[in-house]
Amino acid sequence: VEIGANLSETLREELISFLKENVNAFAWTAEDMPGIDINIACHELNVDPTFKPVKQKRRRLGHERLKAVNDEVERLLKVGSIAEAKYPEWLANPVVVKKKNGKWRVCIDFTDLNKACPKDSFPLPHI
């Protein structure tokens, strides 16, 4: 956990103490929150119907990257964060990048899908 560098030492110590006292109240990994009810946390994309679905051509991954993707998919399936789609209209490739600690970060290239979603305007308030 990273604690803000701009906090005073007193506030920093209070925050660390609070987190330690309430460690069980936080989910630190996906495994800590299996089976989140989709009625509580569910998201639907507002895709513009005039856009034709894009199925990206499958990119080949090296053995290490492929293993990282398979491990991540299995982990997310196990905790119920994702579900298998048999015949999806949109296909997006994984992007696998090595982190500083040597582990792999698995992301998805949703570039085409993002282009098909209207831009929401949520201006930040003046603070």
mmCIF file of N, CA and C in Angstrom:
data_model
loop_
_atom_site.group_PDB
_atom_site.id
_atom_site.type_symbol
_atom_site.label_atom_id
_atom_site.label_comp_id
_atom_site.label_asym_id
_atom_site.label_seq_id
_atom_site.Cartn_x
_atom_site.Cartn_y
_atom_site.Cartn_z
ATOM 1 N N VAL A 1 0.849 -1.176 0.000
ATOM 2 C CA VAL A 1 0.000 0.000 0.000
ATOM 3 C C VAL A 1 0.891 1.234 0.000
ATOM 4 N N GLU A 2 0.569 2.165 -0.864
ATOM 5 C CA GLU A 2 1.316 3.413 -0.907
ATOM 6 C C GLU A 2 0.524 4.478 -0.163
ATOM 7 N N ILE A 3 1.190 5.184 0.710
ATOM 8 C CA ILE A 3 0.568 6.261 1.481
ATOM 9 C C ILE A 3 1.092 7.579 0.924
ATOM 10 N N GLY A 4 0.193 8.549 0.732
ATOM 11 C CA GLY A 4 0.553 9.828 0.138
ATOM 12 C C GLY A 4 1.772 10.486 0.756
ATOM 13 N N ALA A 5 2.672 10.961 -0.099
ATOM 14 C CA ALA A 5 3.904 11.600 0.353
ATOM 15 C C ALA A 5 3.633 12.983 0.933
ATOM 16 N N ASN A 6 2.487 13.567 0.620
ATOM 17 C CA ASN A 6 2.190 14.924 1.074
ATOM 18 C C ASN A 6 1.510 14.971 2.439
ATOM 19 N N LEU A 7 1.263 13.809 3.040
ATOM 20 C CA LEU A 7 0.614 13.790 4.353
ATOM 21 C C LEU A 7 1.604 14.161 5.442
ATOM 22 N N SER A 8 1.097 14.822 6.465
ATOM 23 C CA SER A 8 1.955 15.109 7.617
ATOM 24 C C SER A 8 2.285 13.789 8.300
ATOM 25 N N GLU A 9 3.358 13.760 9.046
ATOM 26 C CA GLU A 9 3.789 12.524 9.711
ATOM 27 C C GLU A 9 2.713 12.010 10.664
ATOM 28 N N THR A 10 2.041 12.919 11.380
ATOM 29 C CA THR A 10 0.990 12.519 12.318
ATOM 30 C C THR A 10 -0.175 11.871 11.575
ATOM 31 N N LEU A 11 -0.637 12.527 10.523
ATOM 32 C CA LEU A 11 -1.752 11.998 9.743
ATOM 33 C C LEU A 11 -1.376 10.672 9.076
ATOM 34 N N ARG A 12 -0.149 10.590 8.626
ATOM 35 C CA ARG A 12 0.344 9.359 7.997
ATOM 36 C C ARG A 12 0.306 8.202 8.994
ATOM 37 N N GLU A 13 0.785 8.428 10.211
ATOM 38 C CA GLU A 13 0.786 7.391 11.249
ATOM 39 C C GLU A 13 -0.639 6.995 11.630
ATOM 40 N N GLU A 14 -1.548 7.984 11.719
ATOM 41 C CA GLU A 14 -2.950 7.690 12.035
ATOM 42 C C GLU A 14 -3.587 6.829 10.944
ATOM 43 N N LEU A 15 -3.307 7.157 9.694
ATOM 44 C CA LEU A 15 -3.863 6.403 8.575
ATOM 45 C C LEU A 15 -3.339 4.968 8.562
ATOM 46 N N ILE A 16 -2.050 4.789 8.763
ATOM 47 C CA ILE A 16 -1.463 3.445 8.803
ATOM 48 C C ILE A 16 -2.061 2.646 9.948
ATOM 49 N N SER A 17 -2.219 3.275 11.096
ATOM 50 C CA SER A 17 -2.812 2.603 12.255
ATOM 51 C C SER A 17 -4.252 2.188 11.955
ATOM 52 N N PHE A 18 -5.019 3.090 11.329
ATOM 53 C CA PHE A 18 -6.409 2.792 10.971
ATOM 54 C C PHE A 18 -6.487 1.606 10.013
ATOM 55 N N LEU A 19 -5.629 1.605 8.995
ATOM 56 C CA LEU A 19 -5.623 0.508 8.023
ATOM 57 C C LEU A 19 -5.276 -0.821 8.686
ATOM 58 N N LYS A 20 -4.310 -0.798 9.590
ATOM 59 C CA LYS A 20 -3.921 -2.034 10.285
ATOM 60 C C LYS A 20 -5.057 -2.552 11.163
ATOM 61 N N GLU A 21 -5.762 -1.645 11.834
ATOM 62 C CA GLU A 21 -6.872 -2.042 12.710
ATOM 63 C C GLU A 21 -8.050 -2.606 11.911
ATOM 64 N N ASN A 22 -8.223 -2.148 10.682
ATOM 65 C CA ASN A 22 -9.378 -2.533 9.867
ATOM 66 C C ASN A 22 -8.984 -3.312 8.617
ATOM 67 N N VAL A 23 -7.884 -4.040 8.678
ATOM 68 C CA VAL A 23 -7.361 -4.742 7.508
ATOM 69 C C VAL A 23 -8.386 -5.700 6.904
ATOM 70 N N ASN A 24 -9.251 -6.284 7.718
ATOM 71 C CA ASN A 24 -10.238 -7.240 7.212
ATOM 72 C C ASN A 24 -11.402 -6.575 6.475
ATOM 73 N N ALA A 25 -11.509 -5.260 6.564
ATOM 74 C CA ALA A 25 -12.605 -4.549 5.901
ATOM 75 C C ALA A 25 -12.294 -4.244 4.433
ATOM 76 N N PHE A 26 -11.051 -4.469 4.021
ATOM 77 C CA PHE A 26 -10.630 -4.125 2.665
ATOM 78 C C PHE A 26 -10.340 -5.374 1.848
ATOM 79 N N ALA A 27 -10.651 -5.309 0.572
ATOM 80 C CA ALA A 27 -10.291 -6.386 -0.354
ATOM 81 C C ALA A 27 -8.976 -5.981 -1.009
ATOM 82 N N TRP A 28 -7.951 -6.774 -0.786
ATOM 83 C CA TRP A 28 -6.630 -6.444 -1.316
ATOM 84 C C TRP A 28 -6.369 -7.136 -2.651
ATOM 85 N N THR A 29 -7.106 -8.207 -2.935
ATOM 86 C CA THR A 29 -6.963 -8.926 -4.201
ATOM 87 C C THR A 29 -8.353 -9.346 -4.676
ATOM 88 N N ALA A 30 -8.435 -9.795 -5.921
ATOM 89 C CA ALA A 30 -9.720 -10.276 -6.453
ATOM 90 C C ALA A 30 -10.214 -11.482 -5.670
ATOM 91 N N GLU A 31 -9.287 -12.290 -5.159
ATOM 92 C CA GLU A 31 -9.665 -13.472 -4.385
ATOM 93 C C GLU A 31 -10.345 -13.105 -3.068
ATOM 94 N N ASP A 32 -10.113 -11.879 -2.590
ATOM 95 C CA ASP A 32 -10.726 -11.421 -1.340
ATOM 96 C C ASP A 32 -12.198 -11.059 -1.517
ATOM 97 N N MET A 33 -12.675 -11.001 -2.755
ATOM 98 C CA MET A 33 -14.061 -10.586 -2.989
ATOM 99 C C MET A 33 -14.737 -11.450 -4.045
ATOM 100 N N PRO A 34 -14.750 -12.771 -3.849
ATOM 101 C CA PRO A 34 -15.383 -13.625 -4.856
ATOM 102 C C PRO A 34 -16.896 -13.451 -4.874
ATOM 103 N N GLY A 35 -17.467 -13.636 -6.041
ATOM 104 C CA GLY A 35 -18.919 -13.653 -6.164
ATOM 105 C C GLY A 35 -19.619 -12.358 -5.835
ATOM 106 N N ILE A 36 -19.016 -11.217 -6.160
ATOM 107 C CA ILE A 36 -19.708 -9.946 -5.961
ATOM 108 C C ILE A 36 -20.998 -10.004 -6.781
ATOM 109 N N ASP A 37 -22.120 -9.746 -6.148
ATOM 110 C CA ASP A 37 -23.422 -9.806 -6.814
ATOM 111 C C ASP A 37 -23.473 -8.782 -7.945
ATOM 112 N N ILE A 38 -23.808 -9.229 -9.167
ATOM 113 C CA ILE A 38 -23.836 -8.301 -10.300
ATOM 114 C C ILE A 38 -24.919 -7.241 -10.158
ATOM 115 N N ASN A 39 -25.873 -7.456 -9.256
ATOM 116 C CA ASN A 39 -26.879 -6.423 -9.016
ATOM 117 C C ASN A 39 -26.302 -5.270 -8.208
ATOM 118 N N ILE A 40 -25.187 -5.510 -7.547
ATOM 119 C CA ILE A 40 -24.528 -4.465 -6.763
ATOM 120 C C ILE A 40 -23.489 -3.751 -7.614
ATOM 121 N N ALA A 41 -22.676 -4.525 -8.320
ATOM 122 C CA ALA A 41 -21.603 -3.950 -9.129
ATOM 123 C C ALA A 41 -21.680 -4.515 -10.539
ATOM 124 N N CYS A 42 -22.331 -3.787 -11.426
ATOM 125 C CA CYS A 42 -22.474 -4.236 -12.807
ATOM 126 C C CYS A 42 -22.310 -3.025 -13.724
ATOM 127 N N HIS A 43 -21.679 -3.243 -14.860
ATOM 128 C CA HIS A 43 -21.438 -2.141 -15.793
ATOM 129 C C HIS A 43 -21.841 -2.571 -17.196
ATOM 130 N N GLU A 44 -22.547 -1.711 -17.891
ATOM 131 C CA GLU A 44 -22.914 -1.955 -19.282
ATOM 132 C C GLU A 44 -22.377 -0.823 -20.128
ATOM 133 N N LEU A 45 -21.852 -1.178 -21.287
ATOM 134 C CA LEU A 45 -21.336 -0.163 -22.198
ATOM 135 C C LEU A 45 -22.453 0.364 -23.088
ATOM 136 N N ASN A 46 -22.418 1.646 -23.333
ATOM 137 C CA ASN A 46 -23.363 2.285 -24.235
ATOM 138 C C ASN A 46 -22.680 2.370 -25.603
ATOM 139 N N VAL A 47 -22.797 1.304 -26.403
ATOM 140 C CA VAL A 47 -22.119 1.231 -27.697
ATOM 141 C C VAL A 47 -23.009 1.838 -28.777
ATOM 142 N N ASP A 48 -22.425 2.718 -29.571
ATOM 143 C CA ASP A 48 -23.146 3.351 -30.676
ATOM 144 C C ASP A 48 -23.531 2.272 -31.694
ATOM 145 N N PRO A 49 -24.836 2.082 -31.963
ATOM 146 C CA PRO A 49 -25.270 1.007 -32.868
ATOM 147 C C PRO A 49 -24.844 1.215 -34.323
ATOM 148 N N THR A 50 -24.388 2.416 -34.671
ATOM 149 C CA THR A 50 -23.942 2.646 -36.049
ATOM 150 C C THR A 50 -22.540 2.089 -36.299
ATOM 151 N N PHE A 51 -21.818 1.736 -35.233
ATOM 152 C CA PHE A 51 -20.482 1.163 -35.382
ATOM 153 C C PHE A 51 -20.579 -0.335 -35.637
ATOM 154 N N LYS A 52 -19.805 -0.811 -36.578
ATOM 155 C CA LYS A 52 -19.749 -2.239 -36.873
ATOM 156 C C LYS A 52 -18.790 -2.886 -35.861
ATOM 157 N N PRO A 53 -19.194 -3.993 -35.222
ATOM 158 C CA PRO A 53 -18.301 -4.663 -34.271
ATOM 159 C C PRO A 53 -16.970 -5.054 -34.922
ATOM 160 N N VAL A 54 -15.899 -4.924 -34.156
ATOM 161 C CA VAL A 54 -14.556 -5.229 -34.645
ATOM 162 C C VAL A 54 -14.032 -6.468 -33.934
ATOM 163 N N LYS A 55 -13.566 -7.416 -34.717
ATOM 164 C CA LYS A 55 -12.909 -8.603 -34.165
ATOM 165 C C LYS A 55 -11.435 -8.494 -34.526
ATOM 166 N N GLN A 56 -10.626 -8.089 -33.526
ATOM 167 C CA GLN A 56 -9.201 -7.940 -33.786
ATOM 168 C C GLN A 56 -8.591 -9.288 -34.173
ATOM 169 N N LYS A 57 -7.649 -9.239 -35.109
ATOM 170 C CA LYS A 57 -6.931 -10.447 -35.498
ATOM 171 C C LYS A 57 -6.108 -10.918 -34.301
ATOM 172 N N ARG A 58 -6.156 -12.204 -34.035
ATOM 173 C CA ARG A 58 -5.467 -12.754 -32.866
ATOM 174 C C ARG A 58 -3.961 -12.544 -32.990
ATOM 175 N N ARG A 59 -3.376 -11.980 -31.936
ATOM 176 C CA ARG A 59 -1.927 -11.790 -31.884
ATOM 177 C C ARG A 59 -1.295 -12.992 -31.193
ATOM 178 N N ARG A 60 -0.194 -13.432 -31.715
ATOM 179 C CA ARG A 60 0.514 -14.544 -31.086
ATOM 180 C C ARG A 60 1.288 -14.025 -29.884
ATOM 181 N N LEU A 61 1.281 -14.819 -28.823
ATOM 182 C CA LEU A 61 2.014 -14.472 -27.612
ATOM 183 C C LEU A 61 3.082 -15.521 -27.371
ATOM 184 N N GLY A 62 4.207 -15.083 -26.810
ATOM 185 C CA GLY A 62 5.248 -16.022 -26.428
ATOM 186 C C GLY A 62 4.766 -16.899 -25.280
ATOM 187 N N HIS A 63 5.519 -17.950 -25.001
ATOM 188 C CA HIS A 63 5.123 -18.924 -23.976
ATOM 189 C C HIS A 63 4.873 -18.262 -22.614
ATOM 190 N N GLU A 64 5.801 -17.401 -22.181
ATOM 191 C CA GLU A 64 5.663 -16.748 -20.866
ATOM 192 C C GLU A 64 4.421 -15.868 -20.811
ATOM 193 N N ARG A 65 4.233 -15.078 -21.856
ATOM 194 C CA ARG A 65 3.075 -14.178 -21.899
ATOM 195 C C ARG A 65 1.768 -14.968 -21.960
ATOM 196 N N LEU A 66 1.742 -16.031 -22.744
ATOM 197 C CA LEU A 66 0.547 -16.860 -22.855
ATOM 198 C C LEU A 66 0.195 -17.489 -21.511
ATOM 199 N N LYS A 67 1.206 -17.931 -20.781
ATOM 200 C CA LYS A 67 0.976 -18.505 -19.449
ATOM 201 C C LYS A 67 0.409 -17.445 -18.507
ATOM 202 N N ALA A 68 0.942 -16.215 -18.573
ATOM 203 C CA ALA A 68 0.444 -15.126 -17.727
ATOM 204 C C ALA A 68 -1.024 -14.832 -18.039
ATOM 205 N N VAL A 69 -1.386 -14.817 -19.324
ATOM 206 C CA VAL A 69 -2.778 -14.566 -19.724
ATOM 207 C C VAL A 69 -3.674 -15.688 -19.219
ATOM 208 N N ASN A 70 -3.272 -16.935 -19.435
ATOM 209 C CA ASN A 70 -4.077 -18.076 -18.983
ATOM 210 C C ASN A 70 -4.260 -18.076 -17.471
ATOM 211 N N ASP A 71 -3.194 -17.771 -16.733
ATOM 212 C CA ASP A 71 -3.281 -17.715 -15.269
ATOM 213 C C ASP A 71 -4.256 -16.630 -14.823
ATOM 214 N N GLU A 72 -4.175 -15.463 -15.465
ATOM 215 C CA GLU A 72 -5.055 -14.344 -15.098
ATOM 216 C C GLU A 72 -6.510 -14.658 -15.427
ATOM 217 N N VAL A 73 -6.748 -15.259 -16.583
ATOM 218 C CA VAL A 73 -8.113 -15.629 -16.972
ATOM 219 C C VAL A 73 -8.677 -16.645 -15.984
ATOM 220 N N GLU A 74 -7.904 -17.653 -15.636
ATOM 221 C CA GLU A 74 -8.358 -18.664 -14.667
ATOM 222 C C GLU A 74 -8.685 -18.026 -13.324
ATOM 223 N N ARG A 75 -7.823 -17.107 -12.883
ATOM 224 C CA ARG A 75 -8.034 -16.432 -11.594
ATOM 225 C C ARG A 75 -9.323 -15.620 -11.617
ATOM 226 N N LEU A 76 -9.553 -14.863 -12.690
ATOM 227 C CA LEU A 76 -10.749 -14.024 -12.779
ATOM 228 C C LEU A 76 -12.019 -14.850 -12.970
ATOM 229 N N LEU A 77 -11.928 -15.969 -13.695
ATOM 230 C CA LEU A 77 -13.076 -16.878 -13.820
ATOM 231 C C LEU A 77 -13.430 -17.470 -12.463
ATOM 232 N N LYS A 78 -12.403 -17.866 -11.715
ATOM 233 C CA LYS A 78 -12.598 -18.515 -10.412
ATOM 234 C C LYS A 78 -13.348 -17.620 -9.429
ATOM 235 N N VAL A 79 -13.023 -16.334 -9.422
ATOM 236 C CA VAL A 79 -13.668 -15.421 -8.472
ATOM 237 C C VAL A 79 -14.937 -14.788 -9.035
ATOM 238 N N GLY A 80 -15.276 -15.103 -10.284
ATOM 239 C CA GLY A 80 -16.521 -14.599 -10.860
ATOM 240 C C GLY A 80 -16.449 -13.196 -11.419
ATOM 241 N N SER A 81 -15.242 -12.679 -11.648
ATOM 242 C CA SER A 81 -15.109 -11.329 -12.201
ATOM 243 C C SER A 81 -15.367 -11.289 -13.696
ATOM 244 N N ILE A 82 -15.159 -12.426 -14.364
ATOM 245 C CA ILE A 82 -15.424 -12.519 -15.797
ATOM 246 C C ILE A 82 -16.194 -13.804 -16.072
ATOM 247 N N ALA A 83 -16.800 -13.881 -17.246
ATOM 248 C CA ALA A 83 -17.513 -15.090 -17.668
ATOM 249 C C ALA A 83 -17.135 -15.378 -19.116
ATOM 250 N N GLU A 84 -17.188 -16.637 -19.485
ATOM 251 C CA GLU A 84 -16.842 -17.023 -20.850
ATOM 252 C C GLU A 84 -17.953 -16.596 -21.808
ATOM 253 N N ALA A 85 -17.557 -16.032 -22.933
ATOM 254 C CA ALA A 85 -18.498 -15.655 -23.993
ATOM 255 C C ALA A 85 -18.213 -16.549 -25.192
ATOM 256 N N LYS A 86 -19.218 -17.290 -25.632
ATOM 257 C CA LYS A 86 -19.017 -18.265 -26.716
ATOM 258 C C LYS A 86 -18.869 -17.608 -28.089
ATOM 259 N N TYR A 87 -19.743 -16.667 -28.415
ATOM 260 C CA TYR A 87 -19.716 -16.059 -29.741
ATOM 261 C C TYR A 87 -19.783 -14.534 -29.612
ATOM 262 N N PRO A 88 -18.719 -13.911 -29.159
ATOM 263 C CA PRO A 88 -18.755 -12.456 -28.963
ATOM 264 C C PRO A 88 -18.719 -11.703 -30.293
ATOM 265 N N GLU A 89 -19.369 -10.549 -30.299
ATOM 266 C CA GLU A 89 -19.347 -9.698 -31.490
ATOM 267 C C GLU A 89 -18.054 -8.901 -31.554
ATOM 268 N N TRP A 90 -17.519 -8.557 -30.394
ATOM 269 C CA TRP A 90 -16.287 -7.788 -30.307
ATOM 270 C C TRP A 90 -15.193 -8.702 -29.767
ATOM 271 N N LEU A 91 -14.019 -8.660 -30.387
ATOM 272 C CA LEU A 91 -12.867 -9.405 -29.881
ATOM 273 C C LEU A 91 -11.707 -8.440 -29.706
ATOM 274 N N ALA A 92 -11.067 -8.501 -28.545
ATOM 275 C CA ALA A 92 -9.932 -7.634 -28.256
ATOM 276 C C ALA A 92 -8.780 -8.484 -27.733
ATOM 277 N N ASN A 93 -7.587 -8.135 -28.124
ATOM 278 C CA ASN A 93 -6.397 -8.886 -27.743
ATOM 279 C C ASN A 93 -5.862 -8.475 -26.379
ATOM 280 N N PRO A 94 -5.227 -9.420 -25.699
ATOM 281 C CA PRO A 94 -4.547 -9.054 -24.457
ATOM 282 C C PRO A 94 -3.236 -8.337 -24.774
ATOM 283 N N VAL A 95 -2.850 -7.463 -23.867
ATOM 284 C CA VAL A 95 -1.558 -6.786 -23.930
ATOM 285 C C VAL A 95 -0.843 -7.174 -22.645
ATOM 286 N N VAL A 96 0.321 -7.777 -22.765
ATOM 287 C CA VAL A 96 1.031 -8.307 -21.604
ATOM 288 C C VAL A 96 2.359 -7.573 -21.466
ATOM 289 N N VAL A 97 2.561 -6.940 -20.306
ATOM 290 C CA VAL A 97 3.753 -6.132 -20.064
ATOM 291 C C VAL A 97 4.412 -6.594 -18.776
ATOM 292 N N LYS A 98 5.733 -6.670 -18.787
ATOM 293 C CA LYS A 98 6.463 -7.073 -17.589
ATOM 294 C C LYS A 98 6.543 -5.891 -16.618
ATOM 295 N N LYS A 99 6.223 -6.156 -15.348
ATOM 296 C CA LYS A 99 6.288 -5.127 -14.315
ATOM 297 C C LYS A 99 7.706 -5.058 -13.749
ATOM 298 N N LYS A 100 7.973 -4.037 -12.945
ATOM 299 C CA LYS A 100 9.297 -3.866 -12.348
ATOM 300 C C LYS A 100 9.700 -5.052 -11.485
ATOM 301 N N ASN A 101 8.700 -5.679 -10.846
ATOM 302 C CA ASN A 101 9.004 -6.802 -9.956
ATOM 303 C C ASN A 101 9.186 -8.118 -10.712
ATOM 304 N N GLY A 102 9.122 -8.082 -12.048
ATOM 305 C CA GLY A 102 9.332 -9.282 -12.848
ATOM 306 C C GLY A 102 8.064 -10.046 -13.181
ATOM 307 N N LYS A 103 6.947 -9.700 -12.533
ATOM 308 C CA LYS A 103 5.674 -10.358 -12.841
ATOM 309 C C LYS A 103 5.076 -9.715 -14.087
ATOM 310 N N TRP A 104 4.007 -10.320 -14.599
ATOM 311 C CA TRP A 104 3.368 -9.826 -15.816
ATOM 312 C C TRP A 104 2.067 -9.101 -15.499
ATOM 313 N N ARG A 105 1.839 -7.983 -16.170
ATOM 314 C CA ARG A 105 0.564 -7.260 -16.082
ATOM 315 C C ARG A 105 -0.217 -7.584 -17.350
ATOM 316 N N VAL A 106 -1.438 -8.068 -17.171
ATOM 317 C CA VAL A 106 -2.282 -8.429 -18.311
ATOM 318 C C VAL A 106 -3.391 -7.390 -18.449
ATOM 319 N N CYS A 107 -3.456 -6.756 -19.601
ATOM 320 C CA CYS A 107 -4.494 -5.772 -19.911
ATOM 321 C C CYS A 107 -5.160 -6.196 -21.222
ATOM 322 N N ILE A 108 -6.215 -5.509 -21.586
ATOM 323 C CA ILE A 108 -6.917 -5.799 -22.831
ATOM 324 C C ILE A 108 -6.918 -4.547 -23.706
ATOM 325 N N ASP A 109 -6.676 -4.721 -25.000
ATOM 326 C CA ASP A 109 -6.656 -3.614 -25.954
ATOM 327 C C ASP A 109 -8.080 -3.335 -26.448
ATOM 328 N N PHE A 110 -8.786 -2.458 -25.748
ATOM 329 C CA PHE A 110 -10.163 -2.115 -26.097
ATOM 330 C C PHE A 110 -10.242 -0.874 -26.986
ATOM 331 N N THR A 111 -9.197 -0.590 -27.750
ATOM 332 C CA THR A 111 -9.160 0.608 -28.589
ATOM 333 C C THR A 111 -10.384 0.716 -29.495
ATOM 334 N N ASP A 112 -10.697 -0.356 -30.211
ATOM 335 C CA ASP A 112 -11.827 -0.314 -31.156
ATOM 336 C C ASP A 112 -13.160 -0.153 -30.432
ATOM 337 N N LEU A 113 -13.334 -0.845 -29.325
ATOM 338 C CA LEU A 113 -14.568 -0.741 -28.554
ATOM 339 C C LEU A 113 -14.722 0.663 -27.970
ATOM 340 N N ASN A 114 -13.628 1.242 -27.496
ATOM 341 C CA ASN A 114 -13.679 2.602 -26.955
ATOM 342 C C ASN A 114 -14.118 3.611 -28.012
ATOM 343 N N LYS A 115 -13.674 3.405 -29.249
ATOM 344 C CA LYS A 115 -14.066 4.316 -30.334
ATOM 345 C C LYS A 115 -15.570 4.262 -30.592
ATOM 346 N N ALA A 116 -16.188 3.115 -30.318
ATOM 347 C CA ALA A 116 -17.620 2.930 -30.579
ATOM 348 C C ALA A 116 -18.503 3.418 -29.436
ATOM 349 N N CYS A 117 -17.901 3.822 -28.344
ATOM 350 C CA CYS A 117 -18.676 4.300 -27.189
ATOM 351 C C CYS A 117 -18.678 5.821 -27.177
ATOM 352 N N PRO A 118 -19.847 6.433 -27.013
ATOM 353 C CA PRO A 118 -19.887 7.897 -26.978
ATOM 354 C C PRO A 118 -19.112 8.430 -25.777
ATOM 355 N N LYS A 119 -18.515 9.572 -25.982
ATOM 356 C CA LYS A 119 -17.734 10.192 -24.913
ATOM 357 C C LYS A 119 -18.683 10.834 -23.903
ATOM 358 N N ASP A 120 -18.523 10.472 -22.651
ATOM 359 C CA ASP A 120 -19.322 11.075 -21.590
ATOM 360 C C ASP A 120 -18.636 12.340 -21.126
ATOM 361 N N SER A 121 -19.417 13.351 -20.896
ATOM 362 C CA SER A 121 -18.864 14.611 -20.428
ATOM 363 C C SER A 121 -19.106 14.731 -18.931
ATOM 364 N N PHE A 122 -18.070 14.538 -18.179
ATOM 365 C CA PHE A 122 -18.141 14.686 -16.728
ATOM 366 C C PHE A 122 -17.107 15.716 -16.311
ATOM 367 N N PRO A 123 -17.431 17.000 -16.446
ATOM 368 C CA PRO A 123 -16.438 18.014 -16.097
ATOM 369 C C PRO A 123 -16.120 17.986 -14.604
ATOM 370 N N LEU A 124 -14.869 18.216 -14.308
ATOM 371 C CA LEU A 124 -14.465 18.283 -12.907
ATOM 372 C C LEU A 124 -14.909 19.616 -12.324
ATOM 373 N N PRO A 125 -15.412 19.601 -11.108
ATOM 374 C CA PRO A 125 -15.822 20.866 -10.491
ATOM 375 C C PRO A 125 -14.598 21.704 -10.131
ATOM 376 N N HIS A 126 -14.816 23.002 -10.034
ATOM 377 C CA HIS A 126 -13.730 23.888 -9.601
ATOM 378 C C HIS A 126 -13.535 23.707 -8.106
ATOM 379 N N ILE A 127 -12.325 23.392 -7.733
ATOM 380 C CA ILE A 127 -12.045 23.144 -6.303
ATOM 381 C C ILE A 127 -11.266 24.299 -5.742
#
